[in-house]
Amino acid sequence: MLAADVGGTDTKSALVDASGRVLGLRRTRTPRDASDPAGAIVAHLARLAEGYRAQFPDVRPVAAGLSVPGLVDETSGTAVFSSNLGWRDAPMRALAESTLGLPTAFGHDVRAAGDAEHRLGAARGFDDAIVVVIGTGIAGAIIVDGRPHASGGYAGEIGHSLSDPAGERCACGAVGCLETIASASAVARRYASRSGIGVPGAREVLAAASSGDAIAAAVWDEAVDALAEQFARLVATLAPEAIVIGGGLAEAGSALFDPLGQRLDALLSFHRRPVLVRAALGDDAGLLGTALAARDLVGQGA
């Protein structure tokens, strides 16, 4: 299988065989083309496929898997909307199949990661769980009674739930979305705006907070508070047994999980308290889930 997991910044790709063996894992820059954003992605995938044919001439993929961020309708194969990458109602699966000449499993990047975590990783064994990926944006994969819940692609857009009615305008057009406060990119941006010091990412903000920088500490605390509030709403609505957290922000480890757990406890009363678990499959979860979907498409695995 040829698998590609498209992110807001980078695209991860590989060839994956039926046993799960990964060949030629690559990370490339996600292309941007305002005039044809979906076409740019598929053209990039075609170039990757050509490179793999040259690198592994004896390997012949029987299917492809492609996952992208934003609003995705897996049933119709449509990339409905992406605020970060700029497409609307793009027939992504049809484009990929016609370009690659392969049956293509098309889906959402975080739901692909959630499927991998549920089948192979930290959500394994839980019938009701939410896998939340916090990176450039924030999105979730919802698992109910052991099955993914997508609701036509609209479920799981946690990053675009309201956190601050008087907050910043989000790339989606709304005001005060969770990801304008608590995504890894938002943490870095908010710190730079308040301090006048540019930083590459949230990791540097956390390091500054740990060294006594009051502005960094405030930005970090606000992100944790916003996550706790949204998680409390998810608990009240869906009652997950576990919330699995992945993405760049999860790399903070106990600096995220300890205060997040404490603040979540303070917000809950009679509710079932989910365990907060760090994602087990790391940055490759989306790629693995995408490969699983391609494998399922051609009947080579459960």
C-alpha atoms as a PDB file:
ATOM      1  CA  MET A   1       0.000   0.000   0.000  1.00  0.00           C
ATOM      2  CA  LEU A   2       1.056   3.556  -0.730  1.00  0.00           C
ATOM      3  CA  ALA A   3       0.058   5.712   2.239  1.00  0.00           C
ATOM      4  CA  ALA A   4       0.185   9.485   2.654  1.00  0.00           C
ATOM      5  CA  ASP A   5      -0.871  11.492   5.692  1.00  0.00           C
ATOM      6  CA  VAL A   6      -1.214  15.150   4.750  1.00  0.00           C
ATOM      7  CA  GLY A   7      -0.784  17.689   7.536  1.00  0.00           C
ATOM      8  CA  GLY A   8      -1.013  21.443   7.638  1.00  0.00           C
ATOM      9  CA  THR A   9       2.780  21.711   7.480  1.00  0.00           C
ATOM     10  CA  ASP A  10       4.252  18.349   6.436  1.00  0.00           C
ATOM     11  CA  THR A  11       3.159  15.256   4.544  1.00  0.00           C
ATOM     12  CA  LYS A  12       4.277  11.834   5.761  1.00  0.00           C
ATOM     13  CA  SER A  13       4.357   8.999   3.256  1.00  0.00           C
ATOM     14  CA  ALA A  14       5.528   5.402   3.012  1.00  0.00           C
ATOM     15  CA  LEU A  15       4.963   2.048   1.412  1.00  0.00           C
ATOM     16  CA  VAL A  16       3.398  -0.389   3.885  1.00  0.00           C
ATOM     17  CA  ASP A  17       2.986  -4.105   3.266  1.00  0.00           C
ATOM     18  CA  ALA A  18       0.200  -6.363   4.535  1.00  0.00           C
ATOM     19  CA  SER A  19       2.195  -7.271   7.652  1.00  0.00           C
ATOM     20  CA  GLY A  20       2.676  -3.620   8.597  1.00  0.00           C
ATOM     21  CA  ARG A  21       6.293  -3.346   7.479  1.00  0.00           C
ATOM     22  CA  VAL A  22       7.097   0.257   6.514  1.00  0.00           C
ATOM     23  CA  LEU A  23       9.364   1.080   3.572  1.00  0.00           C
ATOM     24  CA  GLY A  24      10.722   4.471   2.591  1.00  0.00           C
ATOM     25  CA  LEU A  25       9.163   6.610   5.301  1.00  0.00           C
ATOM     26  CA  ARG A  26       9.419  10.218   4.150  1.00  0.00           C
ATOM     27  CA  ARG A  27       8.437  13.630   5.431  1.00  0.00           C
ATOM     28  CA  THR A  28       7.981  16.324   2.805  1.00  0.00           C
ATOM     29  CA  ARG A  29       6.594  19.831   2.832  1.00  0.00           C
ATOM     30  CA  THR A  30       2.853  19.973   2.191  1.00  0.00           C
ATOM     31  CA  PRO A  31       2.427  21.925  -1.064  1.00  0.00           C
ATOM     32  CA  ARG A  32       0.253  25.033  -1.193  1.00  0.00           C
ATOM     33  CA  ASP A  33      -1.539  26.292  -4.281  1.00  0.00           C
ATOM     34  CA  ALA A  34      -4.351  28.758  -3.661  1.00  0.00           C
ATOM     35  CA  SER A  35      -5.704  28.265  -7.183  1.00  0.00           C
ATOM     36  CA  ASP A  36      -5.930  24.454  -6.903  1.00  0.00           C
ATOM     37  CA  PRO A  37      -5.131  23.256  -3.366  1.00  0.00           C
ATOM     38  CA  ALA A  38      -6.515  19.732  -3.820  1.00  0.00           C
ATOM     39  CA  GLY A  39      -4.797  19.290  -7.175  1.00  0.00           C
ATOM     40  CA  ALA A  40      -1.493  20.292  -5.601  1.00  0.00           C
ATOM     41  CA  ILE A  41      -1.853  17.552  -2.987  1.00  0.00           C
ATOM     42  CA  VAL A  42      -2.666  14.850  -5.532  1.00  0.00           C
ATOM     43  CA  ALA A  43       0.169  15.969  -7.824  1.00  0.00           C
ATOM     44  CA  HIS A  44       2.536  15.759  -4.853  1.00  0.00           C
ATOM     45  CA  LEU A  45       1.271  12.252  -4.098  1.00  0.00           C
ATOM     46  CA  ALA A  46       1.931  11.264  -7.715  1.00  0.00           C
ATOM     47  CA  ARG A  47       5.512  12.540  -7.442  1.00  0.00           C
ATOM     48  CA  LEU A  48       5.982  10.547  -4.249  1.00  0.00           C
ATOM     49  CA  ALA A  49       4.642   7.424  -5.971  1.00  0.00           C
ATOM     50  CA  GLU A  50       7.104   7.937  -8.818  1.00  0.00           C
ATOM     51  CA  GLY A  51       9.943   8.242  -6.327  1.00  0.00           C
ATOM     52  CA  TYR A  52       8.928   5.031  -4.588  1.00  0.00           C
ATOM     53  CA  ARG A  53       8.784   3.188  -7.916  1.00  0.00           C
ATOM     54  CA  ALA A  54      12.367   4.240  -8.570  1.00  0.00           C
ATOM     55  CA  GLN A  55      13.518   3.395  -5.039  1.00  0.00           C
ATOM     56  CA  PHE A  56      11.662   0.066  -4.761  1.00  0.00           C
ATOM     57  CA  PRO A  57      11.270  -1.239  -8.335  1.00  0.00           C
ATOM     58  CA  ASP A  58      10.146  -4.682  -7.165  1.00  0.00           C
ATOM     59  CA  VAL A  59       7.311  -3.314  -5.001  1.00  0.00           C
ATOM     60  CA  ARG A  60       3.931  -2.799  -6.663  1.00  0.00           C
ATOM     61  CA  PRO A  61       1.282  -1.143  -4.471  1.00  0.00           C
ATOM     62  CA  VAL A  62      -2.209  -2.624  -4.848  1.00  0.00           C
ATOM     63  CA  ALA A  63      -3.980   0.293  -3.149  1.00  0.00           C
ATOM     64  CA  ALA A  64      -3.378   3.784  -1.846  1.00  0.00           C
ATOM     65  CA  GLY A  65      -4.414   5.532   1.331  1.00  0.00           C
ATOM     66  CA  LEU A  66      -4.721   9.302   1.628  1.00  0.00           C
ATOM     67  CA  SER A  67      -5.722  11.253   4.718  1.00  0.00           C
ATOM     68  CA  VAL A  68      -6.104  15.015   4.976  1.00  0.00           C
ATOM     69  CA  PRO A  69      -7.086  17.564   7.636  1.00  0.00           C
ATOM     70  CA  GLY A  70     -10.301  19.552   7.756  1.00  0.00           C
ATOM     71  CA  LEU A  71     -13.846  18.399   7.115  1.00  0.00           C
ATOM     72  CA  VAL A  72     -13.898  15.087   5.254  1.00  0.00           C
ATOM     73  CA  ASP A  73     -16.765  12.957   3.974  1.00  0.00           C
ATOM     74  CA  GLU A  74     -15.274   9.482   3.671  1.00  0.00           C
ATOM     75  CA  THR A  75     -18.446   8.057   2.102  1.00  0.00           C
ATOM     76  CA  SER A  76     -18.376  10.340  -0.940  1.00  0.00           C
ATOM     77  CA  GLY A  77     -14.592  10.749  -0.971  1.00  0.00           C
ATOM     78  CA  THR A  78     -14.894  14.512  -0.660  1.00  0.00           C
ATOM     79  CA  ALA A  79     -12.558  16.938   1.091  1.00  0.00           C
ATOM     80  CA  VAL A  80     -15.368  19.245   2.181  1.00  0.00           C
ATOM     81  CA  PHE A  81     -13.415  22.062   3.823  1.00  0.00           C
ATOM     82  CA  SER A  82      -9.991  22.894   5.208  1.00  0.00           C
ATOM     83  CA  SER A  83      -9.364  26.268   6.793  1.00  0.00           C
ATOM     84  CA  ASN A  84      -5.606  25.651   6.790  1.00  0.00           C
ATOM     85  CA  LEU A  85      -5.162  24.218   3.290  1.00  0.00           C
ATOM     86  CA  GLY A  86      -7.921  26.115   1.538  1.00  0.00           C
ATOM     87  CA  TRP A  87     -10.121  23.662  -0.327  1.00  0.00           C
ATOM     88  CA  ARG A  88     -13.900  23.289  -0.476  1.00  0.00           C
ATOM     89  CA  ASP A  89     -15.806  20.281  -1.823  1.00  0.00           C
ATOM     90  CA  ALA A  90     -12.809  18.749  -3.584  1.00  0.00           C
ATOM     91  CA  PRO A  91     -13.406  15.228  -5.026  1.00  0.00           C
ATOM     92  CA  MET A  92     -10.144  14.058  -3.501  1.00  0.00           C
ATOM     93  CA  ARG A  93     -10.636  10.299  -3.743  1.00  0.00           C
ATOM     94  CA  ALA A  94     -11.638  10.476  -7.409  1.00  0.00           C
ATOM     95  CA  LEU A  95      -8.678  12.742  -8.169  1.00  0.00           C
ATOM     96  CA  ALA A  96      -6.269  10.380  -6.414  1.00  0.00           C
ATOM     97  CA  GLU A  97      -7.647   7.248  -8.072  1.00  0.00           C
ATOM     98  CA  SER A  98      -7.549   8.747 -11.565  1.00  0.00           C
ATOM     99  CA  THR A  99      -4.023  10.083 -11.059  1.00  0.00           C
ATOM    100  CA  LEU A 100      -2.495   7.045  -9.346  1.00  0.00           C
ATOM    101  CA  GLY A 101      -4.478   4.313 -11.071  1.00  0.00           C
ATOM    102  CA  LEU A 102      -5.039   2.635  -7.694  1.00  0.00           C
ATOM    103  CA  PRO A 103      -8.107   2.076  -5.517  1.00  0.00           C
ATOM    104  CA  THR A 104      -7.757   4.716  -2.817  1.00  0.00           C
ATOM    105  CA  ALA A 105      -8.972   4.811   0.764  1.00  0.00           C
ATOM    106  CA  PHE A 106      -9.584   8.464   1.562  1.00  0.00           C
ATOM    107  CA  GLY A 107     -10.176   9.848   5.021  1.00  0.00           C
ATOM    108  CA  HIS A 108      -9.541  12.361   7.765  1.00  0.00           C
ATOM    109  CA  ASP A 109      -6.049  12.576   9.222  1.00  0.00           C
ATOM    110  CA  VAL A 110      -7.107  12.540  12.869  1.00  0.00           C
ATOM    111  CA  ARG A 111      -9.746   9.840  12.387  1.00  0.00           C
ATOM    112  CA  ALA A 112      -7.016   7.775  10.729  1.00  0.00           C
ATOM    113  CA  ALA A 113      -4.786   8.380  13.753  1.00  0.00           C
ATOM    114  CA  GLY A 114      -7.687   7.517  16.042  1.00  0.00           C
ATOM    115  CA  ASP A 115      -8.317   4.254  14.212  1.00  0.00           C
ATOM    116  CA  ALA A 116      -4.648   3.308  14.534  1.00  0.00           C
ATOM    117  CA  GLU A 117      -4.587   4.185  18.238  1.00  0.00           C
ATOM    118  CA  HIS A 118      -7.799   2.186  18.778  1.00  0.00           C
ATOM    119  CA  ARG A 119      -6.608  -0.873  16.897  1.00  0.00           C
ATOM    120  CA  LEU A 120      -2.920  -0.816  17.793  1.00  0.00           C
ATOM    121  CA  GLY A 121      -2.166   1.847  20.394  1.00  0.00           C
ATOM    122  CA  ALA A 122      -3.254   3.727  23.496  1.00  0.00           C
ATOM    123  CA  ALA A 123      -7.026   3.492  22.887  1.00  0.00           C
ATOM    124  CA  ARG A 124      -6.923  -0.268  22.411  1.00  0.00           C
ATOM    125  CA  GLY A 125      -9.315  -2.012  24.792  1.00  0.00           C
ATOM    126  CA  PHE A 126     -11.608   0.998  25.246  1.00  0.00           C
ATOM    127  CA  ASP A 127     -15.065   0.859  23.674  1.00  0.00           C
ATOM    128  CA  ASP A 128     -15.660   4.576  24.205  1.00  0.00           C
ATOM    129  CA  ALA A 129     -12.749   6.927  23.671  1.00  0.00           C
ATOM    130  CA  ILE A 130     -11.731  10.195  22.083  1.00  0.00           C
ATOM    131  CA  VAL A 131      -8.358  10.626  20.418  1.00  0.00           C
ATOM    132  CA  VAL A 132      -7.374  14.305  20.320  1.00  0.00           C
ATOM    133  CA  VAL A 133      -4.453  15.511  18.219  1.00  0.00           C
ATOM    134  CA  ILE A 134      -3.084  18.930  19.176  1.00  0.00           C
ATOM    135  CA  GLY A 135      -0.663  20.405  16.680  1.00  0.00           C
ATOM    136  CA  THR A 136      -1.100  23.135  14.068  1.00  0.00           C
ATOM    137  CA  GLY A 137      -4.805  22.761  14.823  1.00  0.00           C
ATOM    138  CA  ILE A 138      -6.905  20.570  17.103  1.00  0.00           C
ATOM    139  CA  ALA A 139      -9.188  17.740  16.029  1.00  0.00           C
ATOM    140  CA  GLY A 140     -10.600  14.581  17.527  1.00  0.00           C
ATOM    141  CA  ALA A 141     -11.554  11.055  16.568  1.00  0.00           C
ATOM    142  CA  ILE A 142     -14.603   9.768  18.432  1.00  0.00           C
ATOM    143  CA  ILE A 143     -15.057   6.073  19.163  1.00  0.00           C
ATOM    144  CA  VAL A 144     -18.479   4.972  20.445  1.00  0.00           C
ATOM    145  CA  ASP A 145     -19.261   1.348  21.309  1.00  0.00           C
ATOM    146  CA  GLY A 146     -16.017   0.312  19.658  1.00  0.00           C
ATOM    147  CA  ARG A 147     -16.785   1.995  16.348  1.00  0.00           C
ATOM    148  CA  PRO A 148     -15.642   5.315  14.862  1.00  0.00           C
ATOM    149  CA  HIS A 149     -18.304   8.011  14.874  1.00  0.00           C
ATOM    150  CA  ALA A 150     -17.890  10.480  12.007  1.00  0.00           C
ATOM    151  CA  SER A 151     -21.450  11.756  11.376  1.00  0.00           C
ATOM    152  CA  GLY A 152     -20.785  12.498   7.728  1.00  0.00           C
ATOM    153  CA  GLY A 153     -17.389  13.967   8.561  1.00  0.00           C
ATOM    154  CA  TYR A 154     -18.710  16.655  10.900  1.00  0.00           C
ATOM    155  CA  ALA A 155     -17.962  14.923  14.211  1.00  0.00           C
ATOM    156  CA  GLY A 156     -14.720  15.550  16.052  1.00  0.00           C
ATOM    157  CA  GLU A 157     -14.037  19.168  15.073  1.00  0.00           C
ATOM    158  CA  ILE A 158     -13.113  19.916  18.671  1.00  0.00           C
ATOM    159  CA  GLY A 159     -10.708  22.672  17.709  1.00  0.00           C
ATOM    160  CA  HIS A 160     -13.578  24.697  16.302  1.00  0.00           C
ATOM    161  CA  SER A 161     -15.753  24.550  19.403  1.00  0.00           C
ATOM    162  CA  LEU A 162     -16.259  27.872  21.158  1.00  0.00           C
ATOM    163  CA  SER A 163     -13.858  28.686  23.992  1.00  0.00           C
ATOM    164  CA  ASP A 164     -13.821  32.493  24.178  1.00  0.00           C
ATOM    165  CA  PRO A 165     -16.634  34.563  22.605  1.00  0.00           C
ATOM    166  CA  ALA A 166     -14.403  37.650  22.827  1.00  0.00           C
ATOM    167  CA  GLY A 167     -11.320  35.868  21.512  1.00  0.00           C
ATOM    168  CA  GLU A 168      -9.359  35.831  18.270  1.00  0.00           C
ATOM    169  CA  ARG A 169     -10.832  35.157  14.867  1.00  0.00           C
ATOM    170  CA  CYS A 170     -10.004  31.638  13.732  1.00  0.00           C
ATOM    171  CA  ALA A 171      -8.882  30.669  10.236  1.00  0.00           C
ATOM    172  CA  CYS A 172     -12.288  28.978   9.876  1.00  0.00           C
ATOM    173  CA  GLY A 173     -13.988  32.379  10.155  1.00  0.00           C
ATOM    174  CA  ALA A 174     -15.465  31.963  13.630  1.00  0.00           C
ATOM    175  CA  VAL A 175     -14.335  33.805  16.755  1.00  0.00           C
ATOM    176  CA  GLY A 176     -12.852  32.213  19.863  1.00  0.00           C
ATOM    177  CA  CYS A 177     -12.321  28.637  18.669  1.00  0.00           C
ATOM    178  CA  LEU A 178     -10.406  26.314  20.984  1.00  0.00           C
ATOM    179  CA  GLU A 179      -7.501  26.040  18.562  1.00  0.00           C
ATOM    180  CA  THR A 180      -6.927  29.816  18.680  1.00  0.00           C
ATOM    181  CA  ILE A 181      -5.969  29.311  22.339  1.00  0.00           C
ATOM    182  CA  ALA A 182      -4.718  25.770  22.845  1.00  0.00           C
ATOM    183  CA  SER A 183      -3.161  24.473  19.635  1.00  0.00           C
ATOM    184  CA  ALA A 184       0.623  24.263  19.634  1.00  0.00           C
ATOM    185  CA  SER A 185       0.792  26.983  17.002  1.00  0.00           C
ATOM    186  CA  ALA A 186      -1.561  29.231  18.998  1.00  0.00           C
ATOM    187  CA  VAL A 187       0.558  28.879  22.139  1.00  0.00           C
ATOM    188  CA  ALA A 188       3.624  30.075  20.214  1.00  0.00           C
ATOM    189  CA  ARG A 189       1.719  32.859  18.460  1.00  0.00           C
ATOM    190  CA  ARG A 190       0.054  34.190  21.622  1.00  0.00           C
ATOM    191  CA  TYR A 191       3.358  34.239  23.478  1.00  0.00           C
ATOM    192  CA  ALA A 192       5.084  36.102  20.650  1.00  0.00           C
ATOM    193  CA  SER A 193       2.239  38.620  20.478  1.00  0.00           C
ATOM    194  CA  ARG A 194       2.397  39.412  24.193  1.00  0.00           C
ATOM    195  CA  SER A 195       6.139  39.223  24.756  1.00  0.00           C
ATOM    196  CA  GLY A 196       7.477  40.496  21.453  1.00  0.00           C
ATOM    197  CA  ILE A 197       9.716  37.420  21.339  1.00  0.00           C
ATOM    198  CA  GLY A 198       9.259  35.078  18.400  1.00  0.00           C
ATOM    199  CA  VAL A 199       9.534  31.358  19.151  1.00  0.00           C
ATOM    200  CA  PRO A 200       9.441  28.306  16.846  1.00  0.00           C
ATOM    201  CA  GLY A 201       6.736  26.498  18.807  1.00  0.00           C
ATOM    202  CA  ALA A 202       4.984  25.616  22.048  1.00  0.00           C
ATOM    203  CA  ARG A 203       8.018  23.729  23.367  1.00  0.00           C
ATOM    204  CA  GLU A 204       9.944  26.984  23.720  1.00  0.00           C
ATOM    205  CA  VAL A 205       6.999  28.634  25.472  1.00  0.00           C
ATOM    206  CA  LEU A 206       6.863  25.816  28.010  1.00  0.00           C
ATOM    207  CA  ALA A 207      10.623  26.073  28.557  1.00  0.00           C
ATOM    208  CA  ALA A 208      10.269  29.806  29.160  1.00  0.00           C
ATOM    209  CA  ALA A 209       7.399  29.204  31.587  1.00  0.00           C
ATOM    210  CA  SER A 210       9.501  26.655  33.475  1.00  0.00           C
ATOM    211  CA  SER A 211      12.270  29.269  33.756  1.00  0.00           C
ATOM    212  CA  GLY A 212       9.967  31.790  35.395  1.00  0.00           C
ATOM    213  CA  ASP A 213       8.675  33.758  32.400  1.00  0.00           C
ATOM    214  CA  ALA A 214       5.292  35.037  33.638  1.00  0.00           C
ATOM    215  CA  ILE A 215       3.949  35.715  30.144  1.00  0.00           C
ATOM    216  CA  ALA A 216       4.816  32.206  28.991  1.00  0.00           C
ATOM    217  CA  ALA A 217       3.246  30.731  32.127  1.00  0.00           C
ATOM    218  CA  ALA A 218       0.020  32.671  31.548  1.00  0.00           C
ATOM    219  CA  VAL A 219      -0.205  31.574  27.908  1.00  0.00           C
ATOM    220  CA  TRP A 220       0.411  27.947  28.870  1.00  0.00           C
ATOM    221  CA  ASP A 221      -2.131  28.049  31.706  1.00  0.00           C
ATOM    222  CA  GLU A 222      -4.762  29.547  29.410  1.00  0.00           C
ATOM    223  CA  ALA A 223      -4.217  26.733  26.919  1.00  0.00           C
ATOM    224  CA  VAL A 224      -4.566  24.087  29.624  1.00  0.00           C
ATOM    225  CA  ASP A 225      -7.686  25.772  31.034  1.00  0.00           C
ATOM    226  CA  ALA A 226      -9.311  25.895  27.596  1.00  0.00           C
ATOM    227  CA  LEU A 227      -8.556  22.217  26.981  1.00  0.00           C
ATOM    228  CA  ALA A 228      -9.931  21.222  30.391  1.00  0.00           C
ATOM    229  CA  GLU A 229     -13.164  23.117  29.766  1.00  0.00           C
ATOM    230  CA  GLN A 230     -13.685  21.497  26.380  1.00  0.00           C
ATOM    231  CA  PHE A 231     -12.813  18.059  27.714  1.00  0.00           C
ATOM    232  CA  ALA A 232     -15.370  18.529  30.497  1.00  0.00           C
ATOM    233  CA  ARG A 233     -18.028  19.220  27.861  1.00  0.00           C
ATOM    234  CA  LEU A 234     -16.995  16.107  25.955  1.00  0.00           C
ATOM    235  CA  VAL A 235     -17.198  14.049  29.141  1.00  0.00           C
ATOM    236  CA  ALA A 236     -20.698  15.343  29.891  1.00  0.00           C
ATOM    237  CA  THR A 237     -21.843  14.628  26.333  1.00  0.00           C
ATOM    238  CA  LEU A 238     -20.051  11.420  25.320  1.00  0.00           C
ATOM    239  CA  ALA A 239     -18.767   9.902  28.596  1.00  0.00           C
ATOM    240  CA  PRO A 240     -15.538   8.489  27.132  1.00  0.00           C
ATOM    241  CA  GLU A 241     -13.577   5.966  29.152  1.00  0.00           C
ATOM    242  CA  ALA A 242     -10.349   7.497  27.874  1.00  0.00           C
ATOM    243  CA  ILE A 243      -9.128  10.646  26.178  1.00  0.00           C
ATOM    244  CA  VAL A 244      -5.960   9.918  24.231  1.00  0.00           C
ATOM    245  CA  ILE A 245      -3.859  12.991  23.471  1.00  0.00           C
ATOM    246  CA  GLY A 246      -1.346  13.166  20.653  1.00  0.00           C
ATOM    247  CA  GLY A 247       0.332  15.766  18.494  1.00  0.00           C
ATOM    248  CA  GLY A 248       3.048  18.256  19.295  1.00  0.00           C
ATOM    249  CA  LEU A 249       1.527  19.543  22.520  1.00  0.00           C
ATOM    250  CA  ALA A 250       1.433  16.031  24.010  1.00  0.00           C
ATOM    251  CA  GLU A 251       5.245  16.032  23.919  1.00  0.00           C
ATOM    252  CA  ALA A 252       5.073  18.271  27.005  1.00  0.00           C
ATOM    253  CA  GLY A 253       4.286  15.130  29.021  1.00  0.00           C
ATOM    254  CA  SER A 254       3.538  15.725  32.691  1.00  0.00           C
ATOM    255  CA  ALA A 255       3.699  19.501  32.205  1.00  0.00           C
ATOM    256  CA  LEU A 256       0.483  19.104  30.217  1.00  0.00           C
ATOM    257  CA  PHE A 257      -1.139  15.990  31.648  1.00  0.00           C
ATOM    258  CA  ASP A 258      -0.797  16.812  35.366  1.00  0.00           C
ATOM    259  CA  PRO A 259      -2.434  20.274  35.362  1.00  0.00           C
ATOM    260  CA  LEU A 260      -4.938  19.187  32.717  1.00  0.00           C
ATOM    261  CA  GLY A 261      -6.056  16.273  34.881  1.00  0.00           C
ATOM    262  CA  GLN A 262      -6.316  18.472  37.970  1.00  0.00           C
ATOM    263  CA  ARG A 263      -8.398  21.104  36.198  1.00  0.00           C
ATOM    264  CA  LEU A 264     -10.622  18.497  34.615  1.00  0.00           C
ATOM    265  CA  ASP A 265     -11.240  16.952  38.044  1.00  0.00           C
ATOM    266  CA  ALA A 266     -12.270  20.364  39.370  1.00  0.00           C
ATOM    267  CA  LEU A 267     -14.843  20.766  36.589  1.00  0.00           C
ATOM    268  CA  LEU A 268     -16.494  17.350  36.896  1.00  0.00           C
ATOM    269  CA  SER A 269     -19.001  16.262  39.526  1.00  0.00           C
ATOM    270  CA  PHE A 270     -20.932  13.000  39.066  1.00  0.00           C
ATOM    271  CA  HIS A 271     -19.452  12.307  35.647  1.00  0.00           C
ATOM    272  CA  ARG A 272     -17.306   9.312  34.784  1.00  0.00           C
ATOM    273  CA  ARG A 273     -13.753  10.605  34.860  1.00  0.00           C
ATOM    274  CA  PRO A 274     -11.863   9.426  31.770  1.00  0.00           C
ATOM    275  CA  VAL A 275      -8.251   8.436  31.967  1.00  0.00           C
ATOM    276  CA  LEU A 276      -5.986  10.862  30.127  1.00  0.00           C
ATOM    277  CA  VAL A 277      -3.475   8.893  28.087  1.00  0.00           C
ATOM    278  CA  ARG A 278      -0.644   9.973  25.863  1.00  0.00           C
ATOM    279  CA  ALA A 279      -0.921   8.607  22.329  1.00  0.00           C
ATOM    280  CA  ALA A 280       1.255   5.530  21.856  1.00  0.00           C
ATOM    281  CA  LEU A 281       1.964   5.659  18.137  1.00  0.00           C
ATOM    282  CA  GLY A 282       3.453   9.120  18.058  1.00  0.00           C
ATOM    283  CA  ASP A 283       3.721  11.154  14.912  1.00  0.00           C
ATOM    284  CA  ASP A 284       3.158   8.119  12.694  1.00  0.00           C
ATOM    285  CA  ALA A 285      -0.364   7.312  13.945  1.00  0.00           C
ATOM    286  CA  GLY A 286      -2.098   9.052  11.052  1.00  0.00           C
ATOM    287  CA  LEU A 287       0.109   7.338   8.495  1.00  0.00           C
ATOM    288  CA  LEU A 288      -0.463   3.925  10.088  1.00  0.00           C
ATOM    289  CA  GLY A 289      -4.216   4.494  10.180  1.00  0.00           C
ATOM    290  CA  THR A 290      -4.159   5.541   6.539  1.00  0.00           C
ATOM    291  CA  ALA A 291      -2.275   2.369   5.630  1.00  0.00           C
ATOM    292  CA  LEU A 292      -4.779   0.290   7.629  1.00  0.00           C
ATOM    293  CA  ALA A 293      -7.629   1.842   5.650  1.00  0.00           C
ATOM    294  CA  ALA A 294      -5.913   1.005   2.356  1.00  0.00           C
ATOM    295  CA  ARG A 295      -5.266  -2.534   3.561  1.00  0.00           C
ATOM    296  CA  ASP A 296      -8.903  -2.928   4.579  1.00  0.00           C
ATOM    297  CA  LEU A 297      -9.993  -1.635   1.174  1.00  0.00           C
ATOM    298  CA  VAL A 298      -8.355  -4.561  -0.606  1.00  0.00           C
ATOM    299  CA  GLY A 299      -9.163  -7.095   2.111  1.00  0.00           C
ATOM    300  CA  GLN A 300      -5.662  -7.769   3.367  1.00  0.00           C
ATOM    301  CA  GLY A 301      -6.303  -7.279   7.065  1.00  0.00           C
ATOM    302  CA  ALA A 302      -8.732  -6.622   9.877  1.00  0.00           C
END
